C-alpha atoms as a PDB file:
ATOM      1  CA  UNK A   1      33.729 -47.760  92.920  1.00  0.00           C
ATOM      2  CA  UNK A   2      30.164 -48.959  93.159  1.00  0.00           C
ATOM      3  CA  UNK A   3      28.715 -51.405  90.683  1.00  0.00           C
ATOM      4  CA  UNK A   4      26.687 -49.901  87.868  1.00  0.00           C
ATOM      5  CA  UNK A   5      22.962 -50.405  88.341  1.00  0.00           C
ATOM      6  CA  UNK A   6      22.200 -50.744  84.631  1.00  0.00           C
ATOM      7  CA  UNK A   7      24.112 -51.186  81.342  1.00  0.00           C
ATOM      8  CA  UNK A   8      23.650 -47.529  80.403  1.00  0.00           C
ATOM      9  CA  UNK A   9      25.723 -46.607  83.479  1.00  0.00           C
ATOM     10  CA  UNK A  10      28.726 -48.425  81.989  1.00  0.00           C
ATOM     11  CA  UNK A  11      28.403 -46.531  78.738  1.00  0.00           C
ATOM     12  CA  UNK A  12      27.977 -43.194  80.503  1.00  0.00           C
ATOM     13  CA  UNK A  13      31.027 -43.931  82.654  1.00  0.00           C
ATOM     14  CA  UNK A  14      32.996 -44.744  79.473  1.00  0.00           C
ATOM     15  CA  UNK A  15      31.945 -41.411  77.949  1.00  0.00           C
ATOM     16  CA  UNK A  16      33.100 -39.621  81.090  1.00  0.00           C
ATOM     17  CA  UNK A  17      36.481 -41.361  81.021  1.00  0.00           C
ATOM     18  CA  UNK A  18      36.888 -40.784  77.282  1.00  0.00           C
ATOM     19  CA  UNK A  19      36.081 -37.085  77.718  1.00  0.00           C
ATOM     20  CA  UNK A  20      38.882 -36.841  80.272  1.00  0.00           C
ATOM     21  CA  UNK A  21      41.289 -38.055  77.553  1.00  0.00           C
ATOM     22  CA  UNK A  22      40.457 -35.000  75.474  1.00  0.00           C
ATOM     23  CA  UNK A  23      42.013 -32.802  78.109  1.00  0.00           C
ATOM     24  CA  UNK A  24      45.343 -34.621  77.957  1.00  0.00           C
ATOM     25  CA  UNK A  25      48.133 -33.091  75.897  1.00  0.00           C
ATOM     26  CA  UNK A  26      48.480 -35.733  73.191  1.00  0.00           C
ATOM     27  CA  UNK A  27      47.002 -34.866  69.809  1.00  0.00           C
ATOM     28  CA  UNK A  28      44.952 -31.794  68.895  1.00  0.00           C
ATOM     29  CA  UNK A  29      41.213 -32.269  69.188  1.00  0.00           C
ATOM     30  CA  UNK A  30      39.058 -33.378  66.293  1.00  0.00           C
ATOM     31  CA  UNK A  31      35.709 -31.950  65.321  1.00  0.00           C
ATOM     32  CA  UNK A  32      32.738 -34.361  65.075  1.00  0.00           C
ATOM     33  CA  UNK A  33      33.181 -34.989  61.322  1.00  0.00           C
ATOM     34  CA  UNK A  34      36.898 -35.657  61.807  1.00  0.00           C
ATOM     35  CA  UNK A  35      36.086 -38.117  64.613  1.00  0.00           C
ATOM     36  CA  UNK A  36      33.678 -39.930  62.263  1.00  0.00           C
ATOM     37  CA  UNK A  37      36.359 -40.030  59.555  1.00  0.00           C
ATOM     38  CA  UNK A  38      38.891 -41.352  62.068  1.00  0.00           C
ATOM     39  CA  UNK A  39      36.497 -44.143  63.030  1.00  0.00           C
ATOM     40  CA  UNK A  40      36.030 -45.117  59.370  1.00  0.00           C
ATOM     41  CA  UNK A  41      39.796 -45.186  58.833  1.00  0.00           C
ATOM     42  CA  UNK A  42      40.320 -47.239  61.998  1.00  0.00           C
ATOM     43  CA  UNK A  43      37.617 -49.735  61.023  1.00  0.00           C
ATOM     44  CA  UNK A  44      39.092 -50.138  57.520  1.00  0.00           C
ATOM     45  CA  UNK A  45      42.485 -50.786  59.092  1.00  0.00           C
ATOM     46  CA  UNK A  46      40.999 -53.295  61.535  1.00  0.00           C
ATOM     47  CA  UNK A  47      39.304 -55.077  58.633  1.00  0.00           C
ATOM     48  CA  UNK A  48      42.596 -54.969  56.694  1.00  0.00           C
ATOM     49  CA  UNK A  49      40.933 -53.017  53.910  1.00  0.00           C
ATOM     50  CA  UNK A  50      42.791 -50.461  51.874  1.00  0.00           C
ATOM     51  CA  UNK A  51      41.301 -46.984  52.052  1.00  0.00           C
ATOM     52  CA  UNK A  52      42.532 -44.300  49.691  1.00  0.00           C
ATOM     53  CA  UNK A  53      41.808 -40.599  49.701  1.00  0.00           C
ATOM     54  CA  UNK A  54      39.641 -41.166  46.632  1.00  0.00           C
ATOM     55  CA  UNK A  55      37.710 -43.932  48.439  1.00  0.00           C
ATOM     56  CA  UNK A  56      37.051 -41.610  51.362  1.00  0.00           C
ATOM     57  CA  UNK A  57      35.982 -38.706  49.162  1.00  0.00           C
ATOM     58  CA  UNK A  58      33.471 -41.008  47.437  1.00  0.00           C
ATOM     59  CA  UNK A  59      31.569 -41.486  50.702  1.00  0.00           C
ATOM     60  CA  UNK A  60      28.630 -39.167  50.057  1.00  0.00           C
ATOM     61  CA  UNK A  61      27.365 -39.478  53.636  1.00  0.00           C
ATOM     62  CA  UNK A  62      30.425 -37.538  54.840  1.00  0.00           C
ATOM     63  CA  UNK A  63      29.729 -34.469  52.731  1.00  0.00           C
ATOM     64  CA  UNK A  64      31.247 -32.793  49.694  1.00  0.00           C
ATOM     65  CA  UNK A  65      34.632 -33.989  48.420  1.00  0.00           C
ATOM     66  CA  UNK A  66      36.140 -30.546  49.045  1.00  0.00           C
ATOM     67  CA  UNK A  67      34.989 -30.682  52.668  1.00  0.00           C
ATOM     68  CA  UNK A  68      36.474 -34.150  53.113  1.00  0.00           C
ATOM     69  CA  UNK A  69      39.734 -33.103  51.507  1.00  0.00           C
ATOM     70  CA  UNK A  70      39.961 -30.160  53.916  1.00  0.00           C
ATOM     71  CA  UNK A  71      39.260 -32.427  56.898  1.00  0.00           C
ATOM     72  CA  UNK A  72      41.823 -35.031  55.801  1.00  0.00           C
ATOM     73  CA  UNK A  73      44.426 -32.285  55.413  1.00  0.00           C
ATOM     74  CA  UNK A  74      43.545 -30.970  58.886  1.00  0.00           C
ATOM     75  CA  UNK A  75      43.752 -34.446  60.428  1.00  0.00           C
ATOM     76  CA  UNK A  76      47.129 -35.004  58.797  1.00  0.00           C
ATOM     77  CA  UNK A  77      48.435 -31.672  60.124  1.00  0.00           C
ATOM     78  CA  UNK A  78      47.132 -32.538  63.603  1.00  0.00           C
ATOM     79  CA  UNK A  79      49.003 -35.858  63.523  1.00  0.00           C
ATOM     80  CA  UNK A  80      46.039 -38.255  63.431  1.00  0.00           C
ATOM     81  CA  UNK A  81      46.551 -39.722  59.961  1.00  0.00           C
ATOM     82  CA  UNK A  82      49.268 -40.169  57.375  1.00  0.00           C
ATOM     83  CA  UNK A  83      49.171 -40.746  53.654  1.00  0.00           C
ATOM     84  CA  UNK A  84      51.208 -43.557  52.146  1.00  0.00           C
ATOM     85  CA  UNK A  85      52.110 -44.148  48.536  1.00  0.00           C
ATOM     86  CA  UNK A  86      50.520 -46.964  46.564  1.00  0.00           C
ATOM     87  CA  UNK A  87      51.523 -48.633  43.325  1.00  0.00           C
ATOM     88  CA  UNK A  88      49.679 -45.786  41.577  1.00  0.00           C
ATOM     89  CA  UNK A  89      51.490 -42.534  42.405  1.00  0.00           C
ATOM     90  CA  UNK A  90      48.209 -40.633  42.008  1.00  0.00           C
ATOM     91  CA  UNK A  91      46.526 -42.583  44.826  1.00  0.00           C
ATOM     92  CA  UNK A  92      47.378 -42.166  48.481  1.00  0.00           C
ATOM     93  CA  UNK A  93      46.511 -44.694  51.159  1.00  0.00           C
ATOM     94  CA  UNK A  94      45.096 -43.291  54.425  1.00  0.00           C
ATOM     95  CA  UNK A  95      46.501 -44.788  57.612  1.00  0.00           C
ATOM     96  CA  UNK A  96      46.395 -43.992  61.296  1.00  0.00           C
ATOM     97  CA  UNK A  97      49.543 -42.611  62.860  1.00  0.00           C
ATOM     98  CA  UNK A  98      51.160 -44.310  65.823  1.00  0.00           C
ATOM     99  CA  UNK A  99      49.769 -41.506  68.021  1.00  0.00           C
ATOM    100  CA  UNK A 100      46.223 -42.226  66.764  1.00  0.00           C
ATOM    101  CA  UNK A 101      46.659 -45.924  67.506  1.00  0.00           C
ATOM    102  CA  UNK A 102      47.812 -45.029  71.036  1.00  0.00           C
ATOM    103  CA  UNK A 103      44.678 -42.894  71.392  1.00  0.00           C
ATOM    104  CA  UNK A 104      42.518 -45.944  70.539  1.00  0.00           C
ATOM    105  CA  UNK A 105      44.524 -47.959  73.074  1.00  0.00           C
ATOM    106  CA  UNK A 106      43.649 -45.365  75.725  1.00  0.00           C
ATOM    107  CA  UNK A 107      39.976 -45.437  74.717  1.00  0.00           C
ATOM    108  CA  UNK A 108      40.042 -49.216  75.050  1.00  0.00           C
ATOM    109  CA  UNK A 109      41.427 -48.899  78.582  1.00  0.00           C
ATOM    110  CA  UNK A 110      38.632 -46.429  79.372  1.00  0.00           C
ATOM    111  CA  UNK A 111      36.088 -48.969  78.150  1.00  0.00           C
ATOM    112  CA  UNK A 112      37.577 -51.721  80.291  1.00  0.00           C
ATOM    113  CA  UNK A 113      37.733 -49.452  83.314  1.00  0.00           C
ATOM    114  CA  UNK A 114      34.099 -48.388  82.844  1.00  0.00           C
ATOM    115  CA  UNK A 115      33.015 -52.031  82.708  1.00  0.00           C
ATOM    116  CA  UNK A 116      34.842 -53.017  85.906  1.00  0.00           C
ATOM    117  CA  UNK A 117      32.554 -53.965  88.714  1.00  0.00           C
END
């Protein structure tokens, strides 16, 4: 592999490698809004912040609450997220599934591979 000539080449190589992951038979694909939601959930988990369904639905930048609820249901059915009970039975905590965490591990490997010189 030849060395990238500029930083943008590394990023473009990462995108190419990440796109190849989408063709692998792991979890069903996400639409762009679901990918954005997944990133928010992952970041909250990384920051050790609790994120409930209600918290997510309050994020106006993601669209109407009904749309978000539909997307969260879809992501749960696809195996990307799970809902956990909290001390309040009416509130559900959103967490990544083990399969979603493995997906982020694979993306991390793509990033490292793209940056190799």
